[in-house]
mmCIF file of C-alpha atoms in Angstrom:
data_model
loop_
_atom_site.group_PDB
_atom_site.id
_atom_site.type_symbol
_atom_site.label_atom_id
_atom_site.label_comp_id
_atom_site.label_asym_id
_atom_site.label_seq_id
_atom_site.Cartn_x
_atom_site.Cartn_y
_atom_site.Cartn_z
ATOM 1 C CA UNK G 1 3.135 30.423 41.740
ATOM 2 C CA UNK G 2 0.808 28.686 39.117
ATOM 3 C CA UNK G 3 3.163 30.187 36.245
ATOM 4 C CA UNK G 4 5.022 27.500 33.968
ATOM 5 C CA UNK G 5 3.002 24.933 35.512
ATOM 6 C CA UNK G 6 0.710 24.547 32.467
ATOM 7 C CA UNK G 7 -2.358 25.693 34.027
ATOM 8 C CA UNK G 8 -2.945 29.189 33.564
ATOM 9 C CA UNK G 9 -1.224 29.618 30.108
ATOM 10 C CA UNK G 10 -0.170 26.144 28.186
ATOM 11 C CA UNK G 11 2.711 26.684 25.991
ATOM 12 C CA UNK G 12 1.878 26.349 21.932
ATOM 13 C CA UNK G 13 4.013 23.490 21.932
ATOM 14 C CA UNK G 14 1.864 21.665 24.255
ATOM 15 C CA UNK G 15 -1.415 22.668 22.480
ATOM 16 C CA UNK G 16 0.258 21.169 19.125
ATOM 17 C CA UNK G 17 0.914 17.991 20.866
ATOM 18 C CA UNK G 18 -2.377 17.671 22.297
ATOM 19 C CA UNK G 19 -3.858 18.137 18.945
ATOM 20 C CA UNK G 20 -1.721 15.740 17.508
ATOM 21 C CA UNK G 21 -3.496 12.999 19.861
ATOM 22 C CA UNK G 22 -7.017 14.464 20.420
ATOM 23 C CA UNK G 23 -8.352 13.693 16.954
ATOM 24 C CA UNK G 24 -7.244 9.834 17.300
ATOM 25 C CA UNK G 25 -9.081 9.513 20.468
ATOM 26 C CA UNK G 26 -12.484 7.433 20.523
ATOM 27 C CA UNK G 27 -15.159 9.652 19.767
ATOM 28 C CA UNK G 28 -13.503 12.900 18.570
ATOM 29 C CA UNK G 29 -15.128 12.848 15.092
ATOM 30 C CA UNK G 30 -18.444 12.125 16.596
ATOM 31 C CA UNK G 31 -18.156 14.803 19.003
ATOM 32 C CA UNK G 32 -17.307 17.250 16.010
ATOM 33 C CA UNK G 33 -20.332 15.877 14.044
ATOM 34 C CA UNK G 34 -22.381 16.365 16.675
ATOM 35 C CA UNK G 35 -21.706 20.105 17.282
ATOM 36 C CA UNK G 36 -21.228 20.884 13.489
ATOM 37 C CA UNK G 37 -24.723 19.437 12.418
ATOM 38 C CA UNK G 38 -26.610 21.071 14.962
ATOM 39 C CA UNK G 39 -24.891 24.604 14.379
ATOM 40 C CA UNK G 40 -24.822 24.382 10.765
ATOM 41 C CA UNK G 41 -28.358 23.306 10.901
ATOM 42 C CA UNK G 42 -29.016 26.673 12.788
ATOM 43 C CA UNK G 43 -27.292 28.735 10.200
ATOM 44 C CA UNK G 44 -29.207 27.232 7.304
ATOM 45 C CA UNK G 45 -32.588 27.619 8.802
ATOM 46 C CA UNK G 46 -31.669 31.043 9.761
ATOM 47 C CA UNK G 47 -30.327 31.723 6.018
ATOM 48 C CA UNK G 48 -33.546 30.235 4.627
ATOM 49 C CA UNK G 49 -35.944 32.012 6.981
ATOM 50 C CA UNK G 50 -33.702 35.467 6.669
ATOM 51 C CA UNK G 51 -33.874 35.591 3.033
ATOM 52 C CA UNK G 52 -37.756 34.423 2.795
ATOM 53 C CA UNK G 53 -38.722 37.080 5.234
ATOM 54 C CA UNK G 54 -36.697 39.871 3.884
ATOM 55 C CA UNK G 55 -38.025 39.454 0.341
ATOM 56 C CA UNK G 56 -41.685 39.234 2.012
ATOM 57 C CA UNK G 57 -40.834 42.546 3.966
ATOM 58 C CA UNK G 58 -38.947 44.149 0.945
ATOM 59 C CA UNK G 59 -42.553 43.994 -0.771
ATOM 60 C CA UNK G 60 -44.905 44.203 1.865
ATOM 61 C CA UNK G 61 -43.977 47.112 4.258
ATOM 62 C CA UNK G 62 -46.751 45.785 6.896
ATOM 63 C CA UNK G 63 -44.523 42.908 7.726
ATOM 64 C CA UNK G 64 -41.278 44.767 7.949
ATOM 65 C CA UNK G 65 -43.042 46.961 10.676
ATOM 66 C CA UNK G 66 -44.408 43.687 12.126
ATOM 67 C CA UNK G 67 -41.194 41.957 12.080
ATOM 68 C CA UNK G 68 -39.165 44.884 13.540
ATOM 69 C CA UNK G 69 -39.618 44.545 17.308
ATOM 70 C CA UNK G 70 -38.906 40.867 17.139
ATOM 71 C CA UNK G 71 -35.562 41.585 15.157
ATOM 72 C CA UNK G 72 -34.611 44.446 17.599
ATOM 73 C CA UNK G 73 -35.173 42.111 20.646
ATOM 74 C CA UNK G 74 -33.066 39.329 19.146
ATOM 75 C CA UNK G 75 -30.467 41.690 18.176
ATOM 76 C CA UNK G 76 -30.332 43.212 21.664
ATOM 77 C CA UNK G 77 -30.877 40.519 23.951
ATOM 78 C CA UNK G 78 -27.474 39.033 25.334
ATOM 79 C CA UNK G 79 -26.863 35.495 23.902
ATOM 80 C CA UNK G 80 -26.646 34.229 27.711
ATOM 81 C CA UNK G 81 -29.840 35.181 28.540
ATOM 82 C CA UNK G 82 -31.365 33.578 25.233
ATOM 83 C CA UNK G 83 -29.252 30.407 26.265
ATOM 84 C CA UNK G 84 -30.637 30.264 29.728
ATOM 85 C CA UNK G 85 -34.348 30.784 28.862
ATOM 86 C CA UNK G 86 -34.161 28.429 25.764
ATOM 87 C CA UNK G 87 -32.698 25.766 28.494
ATOM 88 C CA UNK G 88 -36.158 25.926 29.933
ATOM 89 C CA UNK G 89 -37.792 25.307 26.595
ATOM 90 C CA UNK G 90 -35.632 22.904 24.835
ATOM 91 C CA UNK G 91 -33.511 19.923 25.530
ATOM 92 C CA UNK G 92 -29.660 20.872 25.777
ATOM 93 C CA UNK G 93 -29.044 18.859 22.410
ATOM 94 C CA UNK G 94 -31.177 21.331 20.479
ATOM 95 C CA UNK G 95 -29.798 24.399 22.202
ATOM 96 C CA UNK G 96 -27.069 25.314 19.875
ATOM 97 C CA UNK G 97 -29.168 24.863 16.902
ATOM 98 C CA UNK G 98 -31.700 27.323 18.335
ATOM 99 C CA UNK G 99 -28.858 29.753 19.430
ATOM 100 C CA UNK G 100 -27.086 29.568 16.415
ATOM 101 C CA UNK G 101 -30.246 30.320 14.451
ATOM 102 C CA UNK G 102 -31.049 33.173 16.683
ATOM 103 C CA UNK G 103 -27.378 34.923 15.887
ATOM 104 C CA UNK G 104 -27.759 34.408 12.255
ATOM 105 C CA UNK G 105 -31.541 35.334 11.485
ATOM 106 C CA UNK G 106 -31.326 39.194 12.226
ATOM 107 C CA UNK G 107 -28.103 39.758 10.385
ATOM 108 C CA UNK G 108 -29.226 37.796 7.488
ATOM 109 C CA UNK G 109 -32.855 39.330 7.473
ATOM 110 C CA UNK G 110 -31.567 43.006 7.873
ATOM 111 C CA UNK G 111 -28.884 42.570 5.442
ATOM 112 C CA UNK G 112 -31.087 41.145 2.804
ATOM 113 C CA UNK G 113 -33.629 43.653 3.481
ATOM 114 C CA UNK G 114 -31.497 46.427 2.881
ATOM 115 C CA UNK G 115 -30.094 44.773 -0.486
ATOM 116 C CA UNK G 116 -33.699 44.665 -1.411
ATOM 117 C CA UNK G 117 -34.588 48.325 -0.522
ATOM 118 C CA UNK G 118 -30.939 49.350 -2.371
ATOM 119 C CA UNK G 119 -32.201 47.461 -5.774
ATOM 120 C CA UNK G 120 -32.153 50.004 -8.416
ATOM 121 C CA UNK G 121 -35.929 51.769 -8.753
ATOM 122 C CA UNK G 122 -35.240 52.666 -12.578
ATOM 123 C CA UNK G 123 -34.710 48.828 -13.155
ATOM 124 C CA UNK G 124 -37.851 47.640 -11.228
ATOM 125 C CA UNK G 125 -39.832 50.269 -13.459
ATOM 126 C CA UNK G 126 -38.275 49.137 -16.548
ATOM 127 C CA UNK G 127 -39.174 45.450 -15.503
ATOM 128 C CA UNK G 128 -42.639 46.714 -14.773
ATOM 129 C CA UNK G 129 -43.049 48.426 -18.128
ATOM 130 C CA UNK G 130 -41.714 45.177 -20.087
ATOM 131 C CA UNK G 131 -43.987 42.949 -17.820
ATOM 132 C CA UNK G 132 -41.158 40.632 -17.084
ATOM 133 C CA UNK G 133 -41.937 37.758 -14.878
ATOM 134 C CA UNK G 134 -41.448 37.433 -11.001
ATOM 135 C CA UNK G 135 -38.847 34.657 -11.897
ATOM 136 C CA UNK G 136 -36.975 36.454 -14.316
ATOM 137 C CA UNK G 137 -36.834 39.850 -12.438
ATOM 138 C CA UNK G 138 -35.401 37.822 -9.419
ATOM 139 C CA UNK G 139 -32.930 36.379 -11.628
ATOM 140 C CA UNK G 140 -31.706 39.263 -13.383
ATOM 141 C CA UNK G 141 -32.534 42.322 -11.197
ATOM 142 C CA UNK G 142 -33.126 41.197 -7.458
ATOM 143 C CA UNK G 143 -30.423 38.346 -7.062
ATOM 144 C CA UNK G 144 -27.369 40.236 -8.552
ATOM 145 C CA UNK G 145 -28.210 43.355 -6.309
ATOM 146 C CA UNK G 146 -28.914 41.613 -3.296
ATOM 147 C CA UNK G 147 -25.915 39.210 -3.780
ATOM 148 C CA UNK G 148 -23.204 41.685 -2.184
ATOM 149 C CA UNK G 149 -25.574 42.069 1.072
ATOM 150 C CA UNK G 150 -26.219 38.454 1.219
ATOM 151 C CA UNK G 151 -22.235 37.372 1.039
ATOM 152 C CA UNK G 152 -21.591 40.070 3.767
ATOM 153 C CA UNK G 153 -24.090 38.474 6.188
ATOM 154 C CA UNK G 154 -22.967 35.422 5.626
ATOM 155 C CA UNK G 155 -19.504 36.201 5.972
ATOM 156 C CA UNK G 156 -20.221 37.921 9.269
ATOM 157 C CA UNK G 157 -22.552 35.419 10.660
ATOM 158 C CA UNK G 158 -20.989 32.192 9.974
ATOM 159 C CA UNK G 159 -18.461 32.822 12.715
ATOM 160 C CA UNK G 160 -20.817 33.985 15.094
ATOM 161 C CA UNK G 161 -23.211 31.166 14.766
ATOM 162 C CA UNK G 162 -20.137 28.824 15.752
ATOM 163 C CA UNK G 163 -19.319 31.472 18.843
ATOM 164 C CA UNK G 164 -22.923 31.557 20.026
ATOM 165 C CA UNK G 165 -23.369 27.540 19.217
ATOM 166 C CA UNK G 166 -20.364 26.504 21.320
ATOM 167 C CA UNK G 167 -21.135 28.893 24.176
ATOM 168 C CA UNK G 168 -24.698 27.378 24.361
ATOM 169 C CA UNK G 169 -23.258 23.797 24.559
ATOM 170 C CA UNK G 170 -20.984 24.910 27.360
ATOM 171 C CA UNK G 171 -23.861 26.327 29.278
ATOM 172 C CA UNK G 172 -26.231 23.517 28.483
ATOM 173 C CA UNK G 173 -23.550 20.655 28.315
ATOM 174 C CA UNK G 174 -25.279 18.402 25.974
ATOM 175 C CA UNK G 175 -23.506 15.041 25.982
ATOM 176 C CA UNK G 176 -21.365 14.329 23.299
ATOM 177 C CA UNK G 177 -20.622 18.081 22.240
ATOM 178 C CA UNK G 178 -17.504 19.972 21.616
ATOM 179 C CA UNK G 179 -19.074 22.381 24.259
ATOM 180 C CA UNK G 180 -19.214 19.372 26.928
ATOM 181 C CA UNK G 181 -15.246 18.941 26.455
ATOM 182 C CA UNK G 182 -14.664 22.604 26.520
ATOM 183 C CA UNK G 183 -16.635 22.361 30.031
ATOM 184 C CA UNK G 184 -14.693 19.360 31.070
ATOM 185 C CA UNK G 185 -11.382 20.888 30.387
ATOM 186 C CA UNK G 186 -12.441 23.768 32.315
ATOM 187 C CA UNK G 187 -13.733 21.770 35.595
ATOM 188 C CA UNK G 188 -10.576 19.591 35.379
ATOM 189 C CA UNK G 189 -8.102 22.663 34.933
ATOM 190 C CA UNK G 190 -6.801 20.678 31.742
ATOM 191 C CA UNK G 191 -5.600 24.079 29.793
ATOM 192 C CA UNK G 192 -3.992 21.953 26.807
ATOM 193 C CA UNK G 193 -7.415 20.325 26.078
ATOM 194 C CA UNK G 194 -9.195 23.773 26.674
ATOM 195 C CA UNK G 195 -6.874 25.385 23.789
ATOM 196 C CA UNK G 196 -6.684 22.267 21.701
ATOM 197 C CA UNK G 197 -10.563 22.293 21.256
ATOM 198 C CA UNK G 198 -10.361 26.058 20.957
ATOM 199 C CA UNK G 199 -7.984 25.404 17.988
ATOM 200 C CA UNK G 200 -10.577 22.652 16.389
ATOM 201 C CA UNK G 201 -13.252 25.220 16.638
ATOM 202 C CA UNK G 202 -11.566 27.869 15.062
ATOM 203 C CA UNK G 203 -10.464 25.418 12.402
ATOM 204 C CA UNK G 204 -13.704 23.997 11.388
ATOM 205 C CA UNK G 205 -15.421 27.445 11.519
ATOM 206 C CA UNK G 206 -12.987 28.937 9.101
ATOM 207 C CA UNK G 207 -12.811 26.137 6.833
ATOM 208 C CA UNK G 208 -16.899 25.663 6.912
ATOM 209 C CA UNK G 209 -16.937 29.655 6.278
ATOM 210 C CA UNK G 210 -14.493 29.408 3.470
ATOM 211 C CA UNK G 211 -16.190 26.701 1.625
ATOM 212 C CA UNK G 212 -19.556 28.034 2.167
ATOM 213 C CA UNK G 213 -18.710 31.372 0.797
ATOM 214 C CA UNK G 214 -16.845 29.883 -2.179
ATOM 215 C CA UNK G 215 -19.885 27.691 -3.035
ATOM 216 C CA UNK G 216 -22.092 30.870 -2.804
ATOM 217 C CA UNK G 217 -20.020 32.972 -4.883
ATOM 218 C CA UNK G 218 -19.669 29.947 -7.518
ATOM 219 C CA UNK G 219 -23.591 29.655 -7.629
ATOM 220 C CA UNK G 220 -24.073 33.438 -8.130
ATOM 221 C CA UNK G 221 -21.418 33.013 -10.966
ATOM 222 C CA UNK G 222 -23.232 30.208 -12.552
ATOM 223 C CA UNK G 223 -26.523 32.667 -12.579
ATOM 224 C CA UNK G 224 -24.921 35.143 -14.376
ATOM 225 C CA UNK G 225 -23.554 32.980 -17.191
ATOM 226 C CA UNK G 226 -26.193 33.123 -19.586
ATOM 227 C CA UNK Y 1 -55.449 48.419 -31.606
ATOM 228 C CA UNK Y 2 -56.852 51.887 -30.373
ATOM 229 C CA UNK Y 3 -55.490 55.108 -30.695
ATOM 230 C CA UNK Y 4 -53.990 56.710 -27.377
ATOM 231 C CA UNK Y 5 -55.908 59.564 -26.342
ATOM 232 C CA UNK Y 6 -55.242 62.090 -23.441
ATOM 233 C CA UNK Y 7 -57.453 64.564 -22.035
ATOM 234 C CA UNK Y 8 -56.662 67.345 -20.411
ATOM 235 C CA UNK Y 9 -53.823 65.869 -18.442
ATOM 236 C CA UNK Y 10 -52.336 67.836 -15.686
ATOM 237 C CA UNK Y 11 -49.252 67.115 -13.547
ATOM 238 C CA UNK Y 12 -47.184 69.204 -11.115
ATOM 239 C CA UNK Y 13 -44.105 68.473 -8.801
ATOM 240 C CA UNK Y 14 -44.687 70.650 -5.783
ATOM 241 C CA UNK Y 15 -45.537 74.080 -6.794
ATOM 242 C CA UNK Y 16 -43.873 73.554 -10.539
ATOM 243 C CA UNK Y 17 -46.656 72.358 -13.158
ATOM 244 C CA UNK Y 18 -44.981 70.319 -15.691
ATOM 245 C CA UNK Y 19 -48.124 69.258 -17.546
ATOM 246 C CA UNK Y 20 -51.212 71.724 -17.908
ATOM 247 C CA UNK Y 21 -54.303 70.317 -19.869
ATOM 248 C CA UNK Y 22 -52.555 68.609 -22.440
ATOM 249 C CA UNK Y 23 -54.595 66.941 -24.856
ATOM 250 C CA UNK Y 24 -53.534 64.919 -27.618
ATOM 251 C CA UNK Y 25 -54.207 61.555 -30.046
ATOM 252 C CA UNK Y 26 -51.460 59.371 -30.672
ATOM 253 C CA UNK Y 27 -53.041 57.330 -33.807
ATOM 254 C CA UNK Y 28 -52.744 53.598 -33.514
ATOM 255 C CA UNK Y 29 -50.196 52.158 -35.727
ATOM 256 C CA UNK Y 30 -48.498 55.219 -36.525
ATOM 257 C CA UNK Y 31 -45.273 57.489 -35.428
ATOM 258 C CA UNK Y 32 -45.727 60.498 -33.426
ATOM 259 C CA UNK Y 33 -43.016 62.619 -32.570
ATOM 260 C CA UNK Y 34 -42.636 64.725 -29.461
ATOM 261 C CA UNK Y 35 -40.512 67.639 -29.328
ATOM 262 C CA UNK Y 36 -40.204 70.472 -26.422
ATOM 263 C CA UNK Y 37 -37.444 72.182 -24.520
ATOM 264 C CA UNK Y 38 -35.970 70.411 -21.786
ATOM 265 C CA UNK Y 39 -38.267 70.201 -18.457
ATOM 266 C CA UNK Y 40 -41.445 70.942 -20.759
ATOM 267 C CA UNK Y 41 -43.128 67.753 -19.449
ATOM 268 C CA UNK Y 42 -42.199 65.369 -22.169
ATOM 269 C CA UNK Y 43 -40.615 62.429 -20.169
ATOM 270 C CA UNK Y 44 -43.465 63.274 -17.580
ATOM 271 C CA UNK Y 45 -46.142 62.698 -19.956
ATOM 272 C CA UNK Y 46 -44.421 59.254 -21.435
ATOM 273 C CA UNK Y 47 -44.413 58.224 -17.781
ATOM 274 C CA UNK Y 48 -47.744 58.665 -17.464
ATOM 275 C CA UNK Y 49 -48.778 56.963 -20.629
ATOM 276 C CA UNK Y 50 -46.460 53.792 -19.560
ATOM 277 C CA UNK Y 51 -48.329 53.856 -15.692
ATOM 278 C CA UNK Y 52 -45.186 54.829 -14.142
ATOM 279 C CA UNK Y 53 -46.534 58.154 -13.018
ATOM 280 C CA UNK Y 54 -50.228 59.057 -11.920
ATOM 281 C CA UNK Y 55 -51.418 62.715 -13.576
ATOM 282 C CA UNK Y 56 -52.799 65.092 -10.933
ATOM 283 C CA UNK Y 57 -56.120 65.221 -13.151
ATOM 284 C CA UNK Y 58 -56.966 64.495 -16.715
ATOM 285 C CA UNK Y 59 -57.601 61.179 -18.654
ATOM 286 C CA UNK Y 60 -55.533 58.815 -20.595
ATOM 287 C CA UNK Y 61 -56.976 56.072 -22.803
ATOM 288 C CA UNK Y 62 -55.900 53.296 -25.306
ATOM 289 C CA UNK Y 63 -52.643 52.170 -23.735
ATOM 290 C CA UNK Y 64 -52.500 48.490 -24.280
ATOM 291 C CA UNK Y 65 -51.263 46.193 -21.833
ATOM 292 C CA UNK Y 66 -48.344 45.185 -23.828
ATOM 293 C CA UNK Y 67 -45.859 47.858 -24.147
ATOM 294 C CA UNK Y 68 -42.254 48.301 -24.994
ATOM 295 C CA UNK Y 69 -39.786 51.369 -24.066
ATOM 296 C CA UNK Y 70 -36.604 53.230 -24.483
ATOM 297 C CA UNK Y 71 -35.906 54.967 -21.191
ATOM 298 C CA UNK Y 72 -33.779 58.011 -21.060
ATOM 299 C CA UNK Y 73 -31.507 56.051 -19.202
ATOM 300 C CA UNK Y 74 -30.375 52.484 -20.142
ATOM 301 C CA UNK Y 75 -31.935 50.504 -17.283
ATOM 302 C CA UNK Y 76 -29.896 47.775 -18.152
ATOM 303 C CA UNK Y 77 -28.867 44.861 -15.994
ATOM 304 C CA UNK Y 78 -24.760 45.455 -16.039
ATOM 305 C CA UNK Y 79 -23.574 42.040 -14.946
ATOM 306 C CA UNK Y 80 -25.315 40.619 -17.684
ATOM 307 C CA UNK Y 81 -24.447 40.250 -21.585
ATOM 308 C CA UNK Y 82 -26.404 41.955 -24.080
ATOM 309 C CA UNK Y 83 -28.230 39.145 -25.293
ATOM 310 C CA UNK Y 84 -29.439 38.171 -21.488
ATOM 311 C CA UNK Y 85 -30.710 41.472 -21.008
ATOM 312 C CA UNK Y 86 -33.037 40.816 -24.165
ATOM 313 C CA UNK Y 87 -33.614 37.362 -22.873
ATOM 314 C CA UNK Y 88 -34.886 38.920 -19.804
ATOM 315 C CA UNK Y 89 -37.709 40.865 -21.605
ATOM 316 C CA UNK Y 90 -38.520 38.516 -24.261
ATOM 317 C CA UNK Y 91 -38.111 35.083 -22.383
ATOM 318 C CA UNK Y 92 -38.085 32.263 -24.596
ATOM 319 C CA UNK Y 93 -40.345 33.667 -27.108
ATOM 320 C CA UNK Y 94 -37.445 34.751 -29.356
ATOM 321 C CA UNK Y 95 -34.345 32.617 -29.816
ATOM 322 C CA UNK Y 96 -31.067 33.729 -28.972
ATOM 323 C CA UNK Y 97 -29.877 33.150 -32.563
ATOM 324 C CA UNK Y 98 -32.523 35.709 -33.139
ATOM 325 C CA UNK Y 99 -31.478 38.076 -30.683
ATOM 326 C CA UNK Y 100 -27.920 37.745 -31.949
ATOM 327 C CA UNK Y 101 -29.055 38.589 -35.728
ATOM 328 C CA UNK Y 102 -30.938 41.712 -34.444
ATOM 329 C CA UNK Y 103 -27.867 42.868 -32.233
ATOM 330 C CA UNK Y 104 -25.353 42.339 -35.347
ATOM 331 C CA UNK Y 105 -27.849 44.373 -37.669
ATOM 332 C CA UNK Y 106 -26.894 47.410 -35.387
ATOM 333 C CA UNK Y 107 -23.075 46.512 -35.202
ATOM 334 C CA UNK Y 108 -22.822 44.852 -31.899
ATOM 335 C CA UNK Y 109 -21.440 41.506 -33.491
ATOM 336 C CA UNK Y 110 -18.370 41.744 -31.318
ATOM 337 C CA UNK Y 111 -19.872 42.206 -28.049
ATOM 338 C CA UNK Y 112 -23.100 39.990 -27.807
ATOM 339 C CA UNK Y 113 -21.799 37.966 -24.870
ATOM 340 C CA UNK Y 114 -20.005 40.443 -22.900
ATOM 341 C CA UNK Y 115 -21.209 42.207 -19.578
ATOM 342 C CA UNK Y 116 -22.969 45.164 -20.595
ATOM 343 C CA UNK Y 117 -20.992 47.323 -18.180
ATOM 344 C CA UNK Y 118 -18.014 47.137 -20.422
ATOM 345 C CA UNK Y 119 -19.797 48.593 -23.338
ATOM 346 C CA UNK Y 120 -19.757 52.189 -24.411
ATOM 347 C CA UNK Y 121 -22.576 54.407 -24.359
ATOM 348 C CA UNK Y 122 -23.482 53.984 -27.714
ATOM 349 C CA UNK Y 123 -23.329 50.469 -27.906
ATOM 350 C CA UNK Y 124 -25.695 50.188 -24.634
ATOM 351 C CA UNK Y 125 -28.025 52.546 -26.668
ATOM 352 C CA UNK Y 126 -28.190 50.233 -29.296
ATOM 353 C CA UNK Y 127 -28.853 47.035 -26.963
ATOM 354 C CA UNK Y 128 -31.901 49.022 -25.391
ATOM 355 C CA UNK Y 129 -33.105 49.657 -29.151
ATOM 356 C CA UNK Y 130 -32.953 45.755 -29.814
ATOM 357 C CA UNK Y 131 -34.430 45.261 -26.380
ATOM 358 C CA UNK Y 132 -37.692 47.588 -27.069
ATOM 359 C CA UNK Y 133 -37.967 46.221 -30.501
ATOM 360 C CA UNK Y 134 -37.853 42.501 -29.993
ATOM 361 C CA UNK Y 135 -39.991 42.915 -26.919
ATOM 362 C CA UNK Y 136 -42.939 43.409 -29.415
ATOM 363 C CA UNK Y 137 -45.016 45.533 -27.393
ATOM 364 C CA UNK Y 138 -47.938 46.958 -29.177
ATOM 365 C CA UNK Y 139 -46.872 50.540 -28.295
ATOM 366 C CA UNK Y 140 -43.209 51.369 -28.503
ATOM 367 C CA UNK Y 141 -42.483 54.459 -26.354
ATOM 368 C CA UNK Y 142 -39.085 55.947 -26.928
ATOM 369 C CA UNK Y 143 -37.577 58.817 -24.794
ATOM 370 C CA UNK Y 144 -34.610 60.130 -26.843
ATOM 371 C CA UNK Y 145 -33.781 56.616 -28.047
ATOM 372 C CA UNK Y 146 -31.067 57.485 -30.597
ATOM 373 C CA UNK Y 147 -29.188 60.086 -28.280
ATOM 374 C CA UNK Y 148 -25.298 59.320 -28.034
ATOM 375 C CA UNK Y 149 -25.243 57.503 -31.659
ATOM 376 C CA UNK Y 150 -22.849 59.072 -34.278
ATOM 377 C CA UNK Y 151 -24.862 60.268 -37.567
ATOM 378 C CA UNK Y 152 -24.462 56.902 -39.469
ATOM 379 C CA UNK Y 153 -25.473 54.596 -36.497
ATOM 380 C CA UNK Y 154 -28.567 57.024 -35.712
ATOM 381 C CA UNK Y 155 -29.591 56.603 -39.377
ATOM 382 C CA UNK Y 156 -29.098 53.085 -39.254
ATOM 383 C CA UNK Y 157 -30.760 52.839 -36.099
ATOM 384 C CA UNK Y 158 -33.795 54.550 -36.800
ATOM 385 C CA UNK Y 159 -34.233 52.619 -40.026
ATOM 386 C CA UNK Y 160 -34.040 49.553 -38.089
ATOM 387 C CA UNK Y 161 -36.709 50.754 -35.698
ATOM 388 C CA UNK Y 162 -38.951 51.672 -38.498
ATOM 389 C CA UNK Y 163 -38.623 48.106 -40.252
ATOM 390 C CA UNK Y 164 -38.994 46.261 -37.306
ATOM 391 C CA UNK Y 165 -41.481 48.334 -35.359
ATOM 392 C CA UNK Y 166 -43.804 49.013 -38.557
ATOM 393 C CA UNK Y 167 -47.379 48.950 -37.837
ATOM 394 C CA UNK Y 168 -46.782 49.716 -34.044
ATOM 395 C CA UNK Y 169 -47.884 52.871 -32.357
ATOM 396 C CA UNK Y 170 -44.303 54.554 -31.995
ATOM 397 C CA UNK Y 171 -44.350 57.686 -29.680
ATOM 398 C CA UNK Y 172 -40.938 59.276 -30.076
ATOM 399 C CA UNK Y 173 -39.551 62.082 -27.643
ATOM 400 C CA UNK Y 174 -36.640 64.045 -29.431
ATOM 401 C CA UNK Y 175 -34.850 67.015 -29.656
ATOM 402 C CA UNK Y 176 -33.787 66.451 -32.781
ATOM 403 C CA UNK Y 177 -35.792 67.722 -35.791
ATOM 404 C CA UNK Y 178 -33.873 65.769 -38.420
ATOM 405 C CA UNK Y 179 -34.738 62.764 -36.437
ATOM 406 C CA UNK Y 180 -38.287 63.350 -36.829
ATOM 407 C CA UNK Y 181 -37.851 63.694 -40.505
ATOM 408 C CA UNK Y 182 -36.456 60.190 -40.593
ATOM 409 C CA UNK Y 183 -38.985 58.801 -38.070
ATOM 410 C CA UNK Y 184 -41.777 60.211 -40.073
ATOM 411 C CA UNK Y 185 -45.283 60.632 -38.767
ATOM 412 C CA UNK Y 186 -46.948 63.336 -36.490
ATOM 413 C CA UNK Y 187 -44.944 66.017 -34.920
ATOM 414 C CA UNK Y 188 -46.172 67.462 -31.563
ATOM 415 C CA UNK Y 189 -44.672 70.549 -29.998
ATOM 416 C CA UNK Y 190 -44.706 70.934 -26.238
ATOM 417 C CA UNK Y 191 -44.372 74.130 -24.465
ATOM 418 C CA UNK Y 192 -43.080 74.983 -21.021
ATOM 419 C CA UNK Y 193 -45.775 75.639 -18.582
#
C-alpha cells in the first residue's frame, strides 16, 4: 500500500513545510523569473496583437473573414498538439512564450472584436456628423464600450496563459524553468515538491492577474477623468 | 454659404414610401422649421441631409462639410461629464471655461463635471443643445431639439440657440407650432406619403 507513504497524496502540512524551504533554495527566484518573463511576454504579445487585429477587423470586414480560419484553428487544436509541433520549430526556452501567446490571442481577439461590434451605432453616427477625430472617437466612444470585453478577456486568459505555458515547459523541459521542476518532481516521485510548485504557480498566476486587472481598471478610470 | 436644395428626394423602407419627390430650399443663414405628423419622413430627410442615409432617388446640394446636430436621441457618451462630451466634438478649439459658461446659461451649473448618465432627460437635452451650438457647424440640424423641456427652460433654450447660432442655416424639426413661432423663419409642412 502506498497510502500514507507521502507518495500518492502528500499532506497539506508536508506541502507547507516544503513551501517554507523551497524559496530559499539556490536558483528558486531564477526559476520563477525564467517562467514568469516568458509566459507574461506571450500574454502581452497576444494582448497587443489581439487588440490591434480586432480593431482592424472591426473596421475592415475582409480582415475579419481572412483571420477567421486561423482563429478557429488556434481555438480548436489541442494545446498538446501545438506544444509538440512547436518543439520542432522553436527552442524549448521560447516554447512557453509561444504557447501562452496562442492561448491568449483568440480570447482577446474575439472578445475585443465583439466589443467593437457592440459599440453604439448611434454614437458612431454622431461622431461622424460632428467630424470627431479618430483619436477622440477612440477615447470617448470605442474604449469605454470595449473596456468590459477587454477586462473579461484578460481575466479569463491570464490563468489560461499560465496553465498552458507551464504545460509547455513540462513537455519541452527548458533548463531552469518551473516546468522542469515539475517534471523532475514527477520523475523522482517527489510529491511534496510537485504540490509546492503547483501552489507557487497558482500564487504567481493569481497575484499577476489581480495586479494586472487592477492596473488596467485604474488606467481606464484615468481615461474617463476629463 | 449656399442654400441647401433638395430636388425630388424619394426614400422607401421596404414597401413603405417615406419620402416621395420631396423638393425644398433651405435658405442659407436662415431658420427653416419642418412640421408634420409622425412617420411622414422628417427624420429621414434630416438623415439624408446629414449624409447618414442615402436617398433612393433625387438630389441634395449645398450641404457643407462642417455641420452640427441635435439628434432625436441624446447620443452622449454616458460615462463622461457634460463638459467632456462637448470637448469631444469641439476639441481644444473651445476652452473648458467657455463650455462651462455655456452650460451655466442653460442652468446646468451644478452638473458640469458629473457623468451624464446621472442627469435627467431635460438636462441631457440641454447638454446636446450646447454641444451642437459650440461645435460651430455651418448648418445646425435640430430634430425635436427642445423636447422634454418645461416651458420656461424651452424658451431659454430657444433664445440661446437663436443668439448663438445666429447667421447659420438652421433646420428645425418640431411638432410644436409655438416653437416654430419662437424660432422664427420659414415653415415647411410635410405630409404622410
